[in-house]
Short mmCIF file of C-alpha atoms in Angstrom, two decimals:
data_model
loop_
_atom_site.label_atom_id
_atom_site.label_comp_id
_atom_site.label_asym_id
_atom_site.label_seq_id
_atom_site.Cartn_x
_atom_site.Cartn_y
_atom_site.Cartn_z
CA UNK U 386 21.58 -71.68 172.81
CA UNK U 387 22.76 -75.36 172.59
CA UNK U 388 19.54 -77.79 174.17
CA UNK U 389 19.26 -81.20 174.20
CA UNK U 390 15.78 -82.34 174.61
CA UNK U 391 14.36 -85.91 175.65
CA UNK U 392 11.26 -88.27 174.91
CA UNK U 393 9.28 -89.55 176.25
CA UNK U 394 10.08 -88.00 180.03
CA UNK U 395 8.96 -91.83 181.58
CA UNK U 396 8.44 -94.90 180.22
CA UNK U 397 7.24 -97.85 181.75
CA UNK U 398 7.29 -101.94 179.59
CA UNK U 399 7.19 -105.16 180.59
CA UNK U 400 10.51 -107.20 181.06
CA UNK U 401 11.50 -108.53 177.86
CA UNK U 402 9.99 -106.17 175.89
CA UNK U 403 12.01 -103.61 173.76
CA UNK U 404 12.05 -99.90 173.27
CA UNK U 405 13.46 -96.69 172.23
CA UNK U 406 14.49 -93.68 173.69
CA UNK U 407 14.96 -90.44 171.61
CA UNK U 408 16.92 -87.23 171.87
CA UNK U 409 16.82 -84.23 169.67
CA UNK U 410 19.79 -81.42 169.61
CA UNK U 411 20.28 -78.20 168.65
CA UNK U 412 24.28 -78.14 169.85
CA UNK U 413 26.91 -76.78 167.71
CA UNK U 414 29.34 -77.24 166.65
CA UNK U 415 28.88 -80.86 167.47
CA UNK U 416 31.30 -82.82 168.67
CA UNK U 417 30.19 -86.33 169.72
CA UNK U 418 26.60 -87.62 171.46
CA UNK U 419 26.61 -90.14 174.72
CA UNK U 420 23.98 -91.65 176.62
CA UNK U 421 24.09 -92.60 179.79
CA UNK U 422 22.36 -94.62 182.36
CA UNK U 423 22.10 -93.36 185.92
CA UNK U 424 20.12 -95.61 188.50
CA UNK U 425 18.62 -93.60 191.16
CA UNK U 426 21.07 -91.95 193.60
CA UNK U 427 24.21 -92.71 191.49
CA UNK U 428 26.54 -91.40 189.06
CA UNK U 429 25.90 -91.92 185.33
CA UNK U 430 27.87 -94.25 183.72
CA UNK U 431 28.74 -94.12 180.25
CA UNK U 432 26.77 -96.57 178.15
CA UNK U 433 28.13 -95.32 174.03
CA UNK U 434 29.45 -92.29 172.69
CA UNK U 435 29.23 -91.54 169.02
CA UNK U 436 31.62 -89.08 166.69
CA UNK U 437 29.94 -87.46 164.14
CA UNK U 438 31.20 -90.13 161.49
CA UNK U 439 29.21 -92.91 163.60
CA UNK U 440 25.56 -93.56 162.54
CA UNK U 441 25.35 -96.94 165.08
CA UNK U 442 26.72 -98.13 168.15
CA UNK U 443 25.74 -101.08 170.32
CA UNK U 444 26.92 -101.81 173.71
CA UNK U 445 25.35 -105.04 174.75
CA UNK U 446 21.64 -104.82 174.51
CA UNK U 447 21.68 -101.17 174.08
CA UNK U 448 21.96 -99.80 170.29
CA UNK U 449 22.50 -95.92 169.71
CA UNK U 450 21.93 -94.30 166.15
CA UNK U 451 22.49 -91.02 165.67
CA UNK U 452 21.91 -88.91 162.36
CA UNK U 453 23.63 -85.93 162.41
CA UNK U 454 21.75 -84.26 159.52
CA UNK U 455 18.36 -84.27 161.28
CA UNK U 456 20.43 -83.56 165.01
CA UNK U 457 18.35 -86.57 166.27
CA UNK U 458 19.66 -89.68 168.00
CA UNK U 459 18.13 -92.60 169.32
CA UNK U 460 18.79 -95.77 172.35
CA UNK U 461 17.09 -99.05 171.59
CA UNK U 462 17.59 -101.49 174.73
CA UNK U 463 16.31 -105.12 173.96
CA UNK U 464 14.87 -107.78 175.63
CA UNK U 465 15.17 -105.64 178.58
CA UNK U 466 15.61 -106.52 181.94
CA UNK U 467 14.61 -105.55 185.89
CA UNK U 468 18.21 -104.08 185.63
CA UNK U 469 17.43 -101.60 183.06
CA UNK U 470 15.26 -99.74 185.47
CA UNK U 471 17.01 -96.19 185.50
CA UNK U 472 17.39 -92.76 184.00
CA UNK U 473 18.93 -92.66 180.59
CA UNK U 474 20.25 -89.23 179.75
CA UNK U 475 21.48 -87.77 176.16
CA UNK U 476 24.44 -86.00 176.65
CA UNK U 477 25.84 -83.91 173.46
CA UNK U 478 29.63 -82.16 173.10
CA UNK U 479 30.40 -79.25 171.17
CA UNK U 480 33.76 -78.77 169.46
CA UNK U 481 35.99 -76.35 171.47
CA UNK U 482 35.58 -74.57 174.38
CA UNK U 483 36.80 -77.16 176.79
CA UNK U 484 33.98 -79.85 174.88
CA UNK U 485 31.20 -78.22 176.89
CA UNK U 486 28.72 -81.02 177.61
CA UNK U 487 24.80 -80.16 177.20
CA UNK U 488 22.85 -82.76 179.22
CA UNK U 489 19.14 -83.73 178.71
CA UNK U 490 16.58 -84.23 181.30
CA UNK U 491 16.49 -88.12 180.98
CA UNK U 492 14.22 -90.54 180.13
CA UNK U 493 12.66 -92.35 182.96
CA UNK U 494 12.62 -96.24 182.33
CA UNK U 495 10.95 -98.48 184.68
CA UNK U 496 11.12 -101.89 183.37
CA UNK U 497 7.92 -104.64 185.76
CA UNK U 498 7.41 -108.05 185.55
CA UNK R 1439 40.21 -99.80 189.29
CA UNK R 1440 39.32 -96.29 187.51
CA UNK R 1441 37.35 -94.17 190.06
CA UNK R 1442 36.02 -90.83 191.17
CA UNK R 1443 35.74 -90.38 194.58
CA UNK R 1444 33.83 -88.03 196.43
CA UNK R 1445 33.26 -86.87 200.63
CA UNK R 1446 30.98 -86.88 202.55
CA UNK R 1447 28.05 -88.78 200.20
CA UNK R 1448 25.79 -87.12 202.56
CA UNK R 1449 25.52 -83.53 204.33
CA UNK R 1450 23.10 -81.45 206.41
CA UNK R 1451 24.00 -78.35 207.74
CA UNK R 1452 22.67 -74.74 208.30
CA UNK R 1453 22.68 -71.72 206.49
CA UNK R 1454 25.87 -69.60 206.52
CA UNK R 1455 28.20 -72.43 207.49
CA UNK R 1456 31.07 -72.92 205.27
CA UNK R 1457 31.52 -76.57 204.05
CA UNK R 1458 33.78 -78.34 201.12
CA UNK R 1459 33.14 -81.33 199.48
CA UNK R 1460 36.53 -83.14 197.97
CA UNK R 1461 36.79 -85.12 195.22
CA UNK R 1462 39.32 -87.17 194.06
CA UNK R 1463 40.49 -89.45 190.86
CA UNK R 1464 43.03 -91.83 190.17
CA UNK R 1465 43.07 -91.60 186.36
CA UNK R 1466 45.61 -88.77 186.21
CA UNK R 1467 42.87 -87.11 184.12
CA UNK R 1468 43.27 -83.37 183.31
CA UNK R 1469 39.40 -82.45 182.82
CA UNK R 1470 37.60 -82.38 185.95
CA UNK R 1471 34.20 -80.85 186.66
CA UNK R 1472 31.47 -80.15 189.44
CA UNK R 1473 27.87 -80.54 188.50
CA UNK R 1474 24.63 -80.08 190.50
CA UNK R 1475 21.70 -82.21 189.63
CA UNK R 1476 18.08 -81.15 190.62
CA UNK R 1477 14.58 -82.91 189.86
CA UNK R 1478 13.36 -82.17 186.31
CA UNK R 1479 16.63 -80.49 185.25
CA UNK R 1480 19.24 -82.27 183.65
CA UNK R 1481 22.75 -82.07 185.12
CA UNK R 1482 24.27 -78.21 185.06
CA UNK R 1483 27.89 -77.67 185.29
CA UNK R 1484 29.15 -75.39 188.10
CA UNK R 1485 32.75 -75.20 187.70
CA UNK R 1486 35.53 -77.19 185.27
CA UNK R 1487 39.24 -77.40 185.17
CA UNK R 1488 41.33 -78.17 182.37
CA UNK R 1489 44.26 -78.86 184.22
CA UNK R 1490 46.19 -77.66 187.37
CA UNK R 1491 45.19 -74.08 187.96
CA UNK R 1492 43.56 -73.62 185.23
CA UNK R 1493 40.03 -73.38 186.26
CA UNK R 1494 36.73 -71.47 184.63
CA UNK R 1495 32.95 -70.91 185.73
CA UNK R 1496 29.83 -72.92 183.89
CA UNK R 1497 26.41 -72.62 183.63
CA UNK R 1498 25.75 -72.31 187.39
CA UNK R 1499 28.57 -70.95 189.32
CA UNK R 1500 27.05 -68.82 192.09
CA UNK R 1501 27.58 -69.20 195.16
CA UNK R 1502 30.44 -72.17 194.36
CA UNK R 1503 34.16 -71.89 194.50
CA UNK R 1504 36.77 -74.57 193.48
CA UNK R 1505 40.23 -75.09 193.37
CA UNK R 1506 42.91 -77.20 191.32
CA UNK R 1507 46.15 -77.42 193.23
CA UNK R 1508 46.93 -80.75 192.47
CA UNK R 1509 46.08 -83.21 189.60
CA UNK R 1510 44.18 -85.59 191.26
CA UNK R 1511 41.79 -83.31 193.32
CA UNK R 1512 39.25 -80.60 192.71
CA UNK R 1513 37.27 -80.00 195.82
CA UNK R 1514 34.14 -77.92 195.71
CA UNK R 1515 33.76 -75.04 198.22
CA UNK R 1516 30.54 -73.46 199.56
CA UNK R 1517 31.47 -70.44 201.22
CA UNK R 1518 28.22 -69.13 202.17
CA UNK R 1519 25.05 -72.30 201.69
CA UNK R 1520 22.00 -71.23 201.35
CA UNK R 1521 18.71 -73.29 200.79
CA UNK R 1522 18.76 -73.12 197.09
CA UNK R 1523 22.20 -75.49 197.08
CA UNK R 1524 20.34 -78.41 198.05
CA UNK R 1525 21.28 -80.76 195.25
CA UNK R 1526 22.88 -83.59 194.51
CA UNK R 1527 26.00 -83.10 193.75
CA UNK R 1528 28.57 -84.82 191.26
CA UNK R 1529 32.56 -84.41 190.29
CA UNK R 1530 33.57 -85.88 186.92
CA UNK R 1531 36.89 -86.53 185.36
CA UNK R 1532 38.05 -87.02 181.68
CA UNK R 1533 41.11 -87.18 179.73
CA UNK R 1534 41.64 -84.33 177.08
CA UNK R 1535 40.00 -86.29 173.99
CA UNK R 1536 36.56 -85.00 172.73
CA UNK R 1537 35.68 -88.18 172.30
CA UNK R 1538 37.21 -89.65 175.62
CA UNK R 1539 34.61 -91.56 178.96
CA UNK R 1540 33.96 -89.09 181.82
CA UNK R 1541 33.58 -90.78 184.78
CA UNK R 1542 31.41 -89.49 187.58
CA UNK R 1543 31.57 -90.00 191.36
CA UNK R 1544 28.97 -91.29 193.08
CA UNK R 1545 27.29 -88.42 194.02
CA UNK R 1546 26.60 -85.65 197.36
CA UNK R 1547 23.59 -85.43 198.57
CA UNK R 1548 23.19 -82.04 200.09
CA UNK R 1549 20.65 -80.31 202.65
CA UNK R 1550 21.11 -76.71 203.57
CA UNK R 1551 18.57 -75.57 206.31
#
């Protein structure tokens, strides 16, 4: 059964500080990975989304890696900001099949002064 | 500007009485999807459509209908609510490309009594 699975469920740093988010699959065949950031009550919007060819992808202050040998992938956000205050979900494709989409359960980031 | 629309972005009703949210996009995307979102799961697809008529069930279908008539609009269709469809609610819409965004409306909020 394809999963996606998420750590840590919350996380909570001071502004400027960085971190990193992980996500660990099991979906195949694999297509490509996103994340996403959804603030609370809204729809996620797409923040990278990585082929299996990609090992890195940046989008601002947000980094994604992704190593498709181990199935794990990672979301560094730096220097973060009030703003980054959200859910941050891992969302993997497989090949075929209409690219099903297997979403995780988010990370919880709440970013304080 | 790219959007998903959906209506209403909030609902209460009763038990029993028929409702349908739309949901609309101005991308000319052929992929559209329903998802329902509930706390400590991560989003589950109910329905998706590859194109015009062409539509098929995902992981949660039950209790859902959906139609594709027309390009632009796949509204969602509760024939029946009952308590356990209180969600939060969200259509999506993507171009054919593994790789390609989705973009997600902002999200229904609904309360069956």
């Amino acid at each position: 059964k394809n999963q996606v699975e998420q750590s840590p469920q919350s996380l909570i740093i001071l502004e400027g500080k960085n971190c990193t988010l992980q996500c660990n699959y099991t979906v195949s065949p694999f297509s490509n990975l996103r994340w996403y950031k959804q603030d609370t009550g809204r729809g996620p919007v797409s923040l990278t989304i990585m082929t299996f060819s990609e090992n890195t992808k940046s989008n601002g202050r947000y980094t994604a890696t992704l190593d498709a040998d181990t199935k794990q992938s990672s979301l560094h956000i730096t220097a973060s900001q009030l703003s980054d205050s959200a859910s941050y979900i891992c969302v993997v494709s497989a090949r075929g099949g209409g690219n099903k989409l297997t979403f995780g359960t988010g990370t919880q980031l709440k970013v304080e002064l | 500007e790219a959007q998903v629309t959906q209506n209403p972005r909030y609902l209460i009703t009763v038990t029993g009485k028929k409702l349908t949210v739309t949901c609309s996009q101005n991308m000319n995307h052929e992929y559209m999807s329903w998802y329902r979102q509930d706390p400590g799961l991560g989003l589950r697809q109910i329905y998706y459509s590859m194109n015009v008529e062409v539509t098929d069930k995902g992981d949660v279908p039950e209790g859902y209908k959906v139609s594709r008539k027309e390009k632009r609009n796949f509204p969602l269709i509760l024939e029946s609510p009952s308590p356990n469809q209180t969600s939060l609610y969200f259509c999506a819409s993507r171009s054919h490309g593994p790789g390609d965004e989705q973009y997600f409306g902002p999200g229904t909020r609904l309360t069956v009594t």
